[in-house]
Tab-separated table of C-alpha atoms in Angstrom:
chain	number	residue	atom	x	y	z
A	1	MET	CA	-36.011	-23.221	-45.613
A	2	GLY	CA	-37.893	-24.679	-42.346
A	3	ASN	CA	-34.658	-26.317	-41.286
A	4	ILE	CA	-32.994	-23.190	-41.695
A	5	LYS	CA	-35.537	-21.600	-39.547
A	6	ILE	CA	-34.932	-24.175	-36.754
A	7	ILE	CA	-31.503	-23.878	-36.670
A	8	LYS	CA	-31.376	-20.161	-36.596
A	9	GLY	CA	-33.821	-20.582	-33.681
A	10	VAL	CA	-31.779	-22.762	-31.731
A	11	PHE	CA	-28.669	-20.433	-32.453
A	12	ASP	CA	-30.649	-17.514	-31.119
A	13	THR	CA	-31.767	-19.352	-27.816
A	14	LYS	CA	-27.732	-20.296	-27.169
A	15	LEU	CA	-26.894	-16.267	-27.790
A	16	GLU	CA	-29.388	-15.574	-24.997
A	17	LEU	CA	-28.269	-18.127	-22.953
A	18	LYS	CA	-24.903	-17.183	-23.174
A	19	SER	CA	-25.925	-13.547	-22.454
A	20	LEU	CA	-27.707	-14.683	-19.188
A	21	LEU	CA	-24.937	-16.442	-18.261
A	22	PHE	CA	-22.646	-13.336	-18.651
A	23	MET	CA	-24.616	-11.397	-16.694
A	24	ALA	CA	-25.187	-13.741	-13.949
A	25	VAL	CA	-21.154	-14.172	-13.943
A	26	ALA	CA	-20.901	-10.258	-13.825
A	27	THR	CA	-23.220	-10.260	-11.300
A	28	ILE	CA	-21.208	-12.597	-9.173
A	29	VAL	CA	-18.295	-10.879	-9.625
A	30	ALA	CA	-19.885	-7.471	-8.590
A	31	ALA	CA	-20.641	-9.110	-5.454
A	32	CYS	CA	-17.810	-11.070	-4.541
A	33	GLY	CA	-15.117	-8.426	-6.303
A	34	GLY	CA	-13.650	-5.146	-4.535
A	35	GLN	CA	-12.783	-5.009	-1.045
A	36	LYS	CA	-14.100	-1.748	0.521
A	37	SER	CA	-11.880	-0.014	2.871
A	38	PRO	CA	-11.652	-1.344	6.626
A	39	GLN	CA	-14.006	0.464	8.545
A	40	ASP	CA	-11.142	0.894	11.149
A	41	GLY	CA	-9.104	2.532	9.040
A	42	GLY	CA	-6.487	-0.313	8.880
A	43	HIS	CA	-4.161	-2.107	6.447
A	44	GLY	CA	-5.762	-3.537	3.925
A	45	ILE	CA	-5.600	-4.598	-0.176
A	46	GLY	CA	-8.413	-5.188	-2.369
A	47	ILE	CA	-9.497	-5.017	-5.924
A	48	ASP	CA	-12.238	-3.294	-7.158
A	49	SER	CA	-14.946	-5.427	-8.809
A	50	ALA	CA	-15.276	-3.016	-11.822
A	51	THR	CA	-11.714	-3.759	-12.270
A	52	VAL	CA	-11.803	-7.752	-11.898
A	53	ALA	CA	-15.047	-7.436	-14.686
A	54	GLN	CA	-12.667	-5.937	-17.194
A	55	ILE	CA	-9.686	-8.465	-17.319
A	56	ASP	CA	-10.463	-10.256	-20.810
A	57	ALA	CA	-9.128	-13.092	-22.187
A	58	GLU	CA	-6.379	-11.844	-23.497
A	59	ASP	CA	-5.291	-10.601	-20.087
A	60	THR	CA	-5.042	-13.797	-18.500
A	61	ASP	CA	-1.429	-14.481	-19.311
A	62	TYR	CA	-0.100	-11.034	-18.203
A	63	VAL	CA	2.239	-11.201	-15.253
A	64	PRO	CA	2.726	-7.756	-13.529
A	65	GLN	CA	5.942	-6.705	-13.328
A	66	ARG	CA	7.302	-4.487	-10.774
A	67	SER	CA	7.807	-1.447	-13.461
A	68	ASP	CA	4.478	-1.749	-15.030
A	69	TYR	CA	2.872	0.313	-11.866
A	70	SER	CA	2.044	3.764	-11.104
A	71	PHE	CA	0.931	5.220	-7.732
A	72	ARG	CA	-1.398	7.624	-6.907
A	73	SER	CA	-2.688	8.305	-3.170
A	74	ASP	CA	-6.236	9.799	-1.723
A	75	VAL	CA	-6.505	10.873	1.882
A	76	ARG	CA	-10.112	10.561	2.886
A	77	THR	CA	-11.068	12.686	6.087
A	78	ILE	CA	-13.306	11.156	8.553
A	79	THR	CA	-15.252	13.822	10.652
A	80	GLU	CA	-17.312	13.371	13.591
A	81	ASP	CA	-19.477	16.905	14.409
A	82	GLY	CA	-17.179	19.216	12.357
A	83	GLU	CA	-13.896	17.780	13.887
A	84	VAL	CA	-11.516	15.655	12.233
A	85	ARG	CA	-11.231	12.145	13.920
A	86	TRP	CA	-8.779	10.489	11.193
A	87	ASP	CA	-7.771	10.363	8.172
A	88	THR	CA	-7.872	7.241	5.939
A	89	ILE	CA	-5.402	6.657	3.007
A	90	VAL	CA	-5.985	5.002	-0.160
A	91	VAL	CA	-2.926	4.267	-2.210
A	92	TYR	CA	-4.233	2.906	-5.846
A	93	LEU	CA	-1.591	0.387	-7.953
A	94	THR	CA	-2.150	0.880	-11.527
A	95	ASP	CA	-0.219	-1.955	-13.888
A	96	ALA	CA	0.451	-2.036	-17.524
A	97	LYS	CA	-3.013	-3.200	-18.324
A	98	GLY	CA	-4.306	-0.644	-16.126
A	99	HIS	CA	-5.774	-2.955	-13.358
A	100	THR	CA	-5.938	-1.192	-10.318
A	101	GLN	CA	-5.508	-2.370	-6.568
A	102	GLU	CA	-6.336	-0.126	-3.050
A	103	LEU	CA	-3.774	-0.593	-0.432
A	104	TYR	CA	-5.304	0.959	2.934
A	105	SER	CA	-3.221	2.638	5.745
A	106	GLN	CA	-4.244	4.830	8.699
A	107	ALA	CA	-2.942	8.422	9.589
A	108	LEU	CA	-0.851	8.703	12.839
A	109	PRO	CA	-1.956	10.223	15.137
A	110	LEU	CA	-5.620	9.270	14.901
A	111	ASP	CA	-6.694	13.173	15.910
A	112	THR	CA	-5.289	14.882	13.344
A	113	LEU	CA	-6.997	18.279	13.377
A	114	ASN	CA	-4.109	20.021	14.760
A	115	TRP	CA	-1.222	18.211	13.023
A	116	ASN	CA	0.776	19.188	10.221
A	117	LYS	CA	-0.448	16.869	7.676
A	118	ALA	CA	1.599	17.384	4.831
A	119	ASN	CA	3.227	13.931	4.620
A	120	ILE	CA	0.408	12.253	4.665
A	121	GLY	CA	-0.255	10.032	1.795
A	122	GLU	CA	3.159	10.504	0.406
A	123	ILE	CA	4.129	7.864	-1.676
A	124	LEU	CA	7.960	6.676	-1.849
A	125	GLU	CA	9.525	4.045	-3.779
A	126	ASP	CA	12.478	3.552	-1.840
A	127	ASP	CA	14.348	-0.364	-1.655
A	128	TRP	CA	14.083	-1.658	1.760
A	129	ASN	CA	15.221	-5.097	1.628
A	130	PHE	CA	18.316	-4.122	-0.824
A	131	ASP	CA	17.281	-6.908	-3.581
A	132	GLY	CA	17.371	-4.238	-6.101
A	133	ILE	CA	13.858	-3.558	-6.597
A	134	PRO	CA	11.812	0.129	-5.185
A	135	ASP	CA	9.267	-1.189	-2.822
A	136	LEU	CA	6.554	1.270	-1.979
A	137	GLN	CA	5.973	3.335	1.163
A	138	VAL	CA	2.977	5.473	1.939
A	139	GLY	CA	3.236	8.559	4.572
A	140	THR	CA	0.739	8.315	7.572
A	141	GLY	CA	1.909	11.143	9.322
A	142	PRO	CA	3.975	12.756	12.045
A	143	MET	CA	4.042	11.817	15.410
A	144	ASN	CA	4.908	15.263	17.713
A	145	GLY	CA	5.904	18.452	16.503
A	146	PHE	CA	9.297	17.518	16.006
A	147	GLY	CA	8.663	15.425	13.217
A	148	ASN	CA	8.848	11.374	13.603
A	149	TYR	CA	7.168	10.858	10.636
A	150	THR	CA	5.584	6.908	10.188
A	151	TYR	CA	5.316	4.986	7.018
A	152	ASP	CA	3.403	1.598	5.979
A	153	VAL	CA	5.458	-0.619	3.750
A	154	TRP	CA	4.931	-2.786	1.045
A	155	LEU	CA	7.866	-4.963	-0.237
A	156	TRP	CA	7.618	-6.168	-3.662
A	157	ASN	CA	7.702	-9.969	-4.013
A	158	ASP	CA	9.145	-10.657	-7.390
A	159	LYS	CA	8.376	-14.375	-7.066
A	160	ALA	CA	4.641	-13.844	-6.442
A	161	HIS	CA	4.715	-10.354	-8.925
A	162	LYS	CA	3.010	-8.455	-6.094
A	163	PHE	CA	3.228	-5.818	-3.144
A	164	GLU	CA	3.377	-7.408	0.623
A	165	GLU	CA	2.639	-5.349	3.344
A	166	LEU	CA	6.092	-5.550	5.733
A	167	LYS	CA	5.356	-6.077	9.287
A	168	TYR	CA	7.853	-5.441	12.041
A	169	ASP	CA	7.772	-5.007	15.611
A	170	GLY	CA	7.687	-1.394	16.677
A	171	GLU	CA	7.647	1.842	14.937
A	172	ILE	CA	10.337	3.100	12.348
A	173	TYR	CA	10.496	7.197	12.639
A	174	SER	CA	11.647	9.111	9.748
A	175	PRO	CA	13.391	5.921	8.395
A	176	SER	CA	16.367	6.659	5.880
A	177	ILE	CA	17.662	3.761	4.007
A	178	ASP	CA	21.986	2.768	4.453
A	179	SER	CA	22.465	0.950	1.228
A	180	ASP	CA	26.454	0.360	2.292
A	181	HIS	CA	25.363	-1.338	5.578
A	182	LYS	CA	22.063	-2.419	4.635
A	183	CYS	CA	20.172	-1.163	7.287
A	184	ILE	CA	16.926	1.184	7.914
A	185	VAL	CA	17.550	3.775	10.269
A	186	SER	CA	15.201	5.326	12.429
A	187	VAL	CA	15.501	8.652	14.239
A	188	TRP	CA	13.374	10.016	17.402
A	189	ARG	CA	13.298	13.199	18.486
A	190	LEU	CA	11.651	14.996	21.599
A	191	ASP	CA	12.941	18.223	22.773
A	192	ASP	CA	16.704	17.580	22.354
A	193	ASP	CA	16.596	13.897	23.237
A	194	VAL	CA	17.268	12.054	19.828
A	195	GLU	CA	17.140	8.473	19.472
A	196	ILE	CA	18.496	6.214	16.493
A	197	VAL	CA	17.963	2.895	16.133
A	198	ARG	CA	18.818	0.626	12.954
A	199	TYR	CA	17.206	-2.476	12.056
A	200	LYS	CA	18.588	-5.317	9.673
A	201	TRP	CA	17.054	-7.796	7.596
A	202	LYS	CA	17.582	-11.434	9.905
A	203	ASP	CA	15.757	-14.384	8.126
A	204	GLY	CA	13.736	-12.668	6.259
A	205	LYS	CA	12.293	-10.255	9.325
A	206	LEU	CA	13.422	-6.715	9.985
A	207	VAL	CA	15.110	-7.015	13.413
A	208	GLU	CA	16.492	-3.924	15.706
A	209	SER	CA	20.434	-4.350	15.440
A	210	GLU	CA	21.686	-1.224	17.017
A	211	ARG	CA	20.082	1.489	19.602
A	212	GLU	CA	21.865	4.986	20.460
A	213	GLN	CA	20.843	8.251	22.256
A	214	MET	CA	22.213	11.293	21.676
A	215	SER	CA	21.037	15.252	21.860
A	216	ALA	CA	19.820	17.344	18.970
A	217	SER	CA	22.617	19.655	19.082
A	218	ASP	CA	25.204	16.950	19.190
A	219	LEU	CA	23.583	15.520	16.018
A	220	ALA	CA	23.709	19.141	14.777
A	221	ASP	CA	27.127	19.527	15.265
A	222	ASP	CA	27.915	16.206	13.540
């Protein structure tokens, strides 16, 4: 009976040590976990600490597929002295296991008080790199009264099984996907002046391939 008590005492001690160790690991994860929204409202990607803590042993072999993800967005308005200064856009990506990532964008223009905010936070899933897999884009707002809508884009990397931010020179306005010619078409309008720019992929980068000017009236006739 004495041996049994000793063994039980050792077992309880191990359980206590295991609990303390688990608590320490959870504390470290919480401290080093989720990335906060950038203070300047810039781009970013993070995984919140609560989500990391939920990952258990059976999830370690899970590799997310593009089709696993669902999306929602939240527009966080920053105010100063009662006036809107800018809007930060948070896009939540949730996979089939319930793990959630956060993408951050900045609404344009920065002072959105007098602008139409209808498309800020709008989520679209077009195929930007023509690999047959939908990518992710979020509306960041119009640049003037004629629209000229802007978007941030994340491409799905099927080898890495994750979304990666699309970086390119300049700004693509009111983009449309031309699958037949494998190009992205940008349309900018100011009064009656319209500029159409086409972008194509070259060596893994999206580069300008063609630019033309026309009037809005001519474009309407077409």
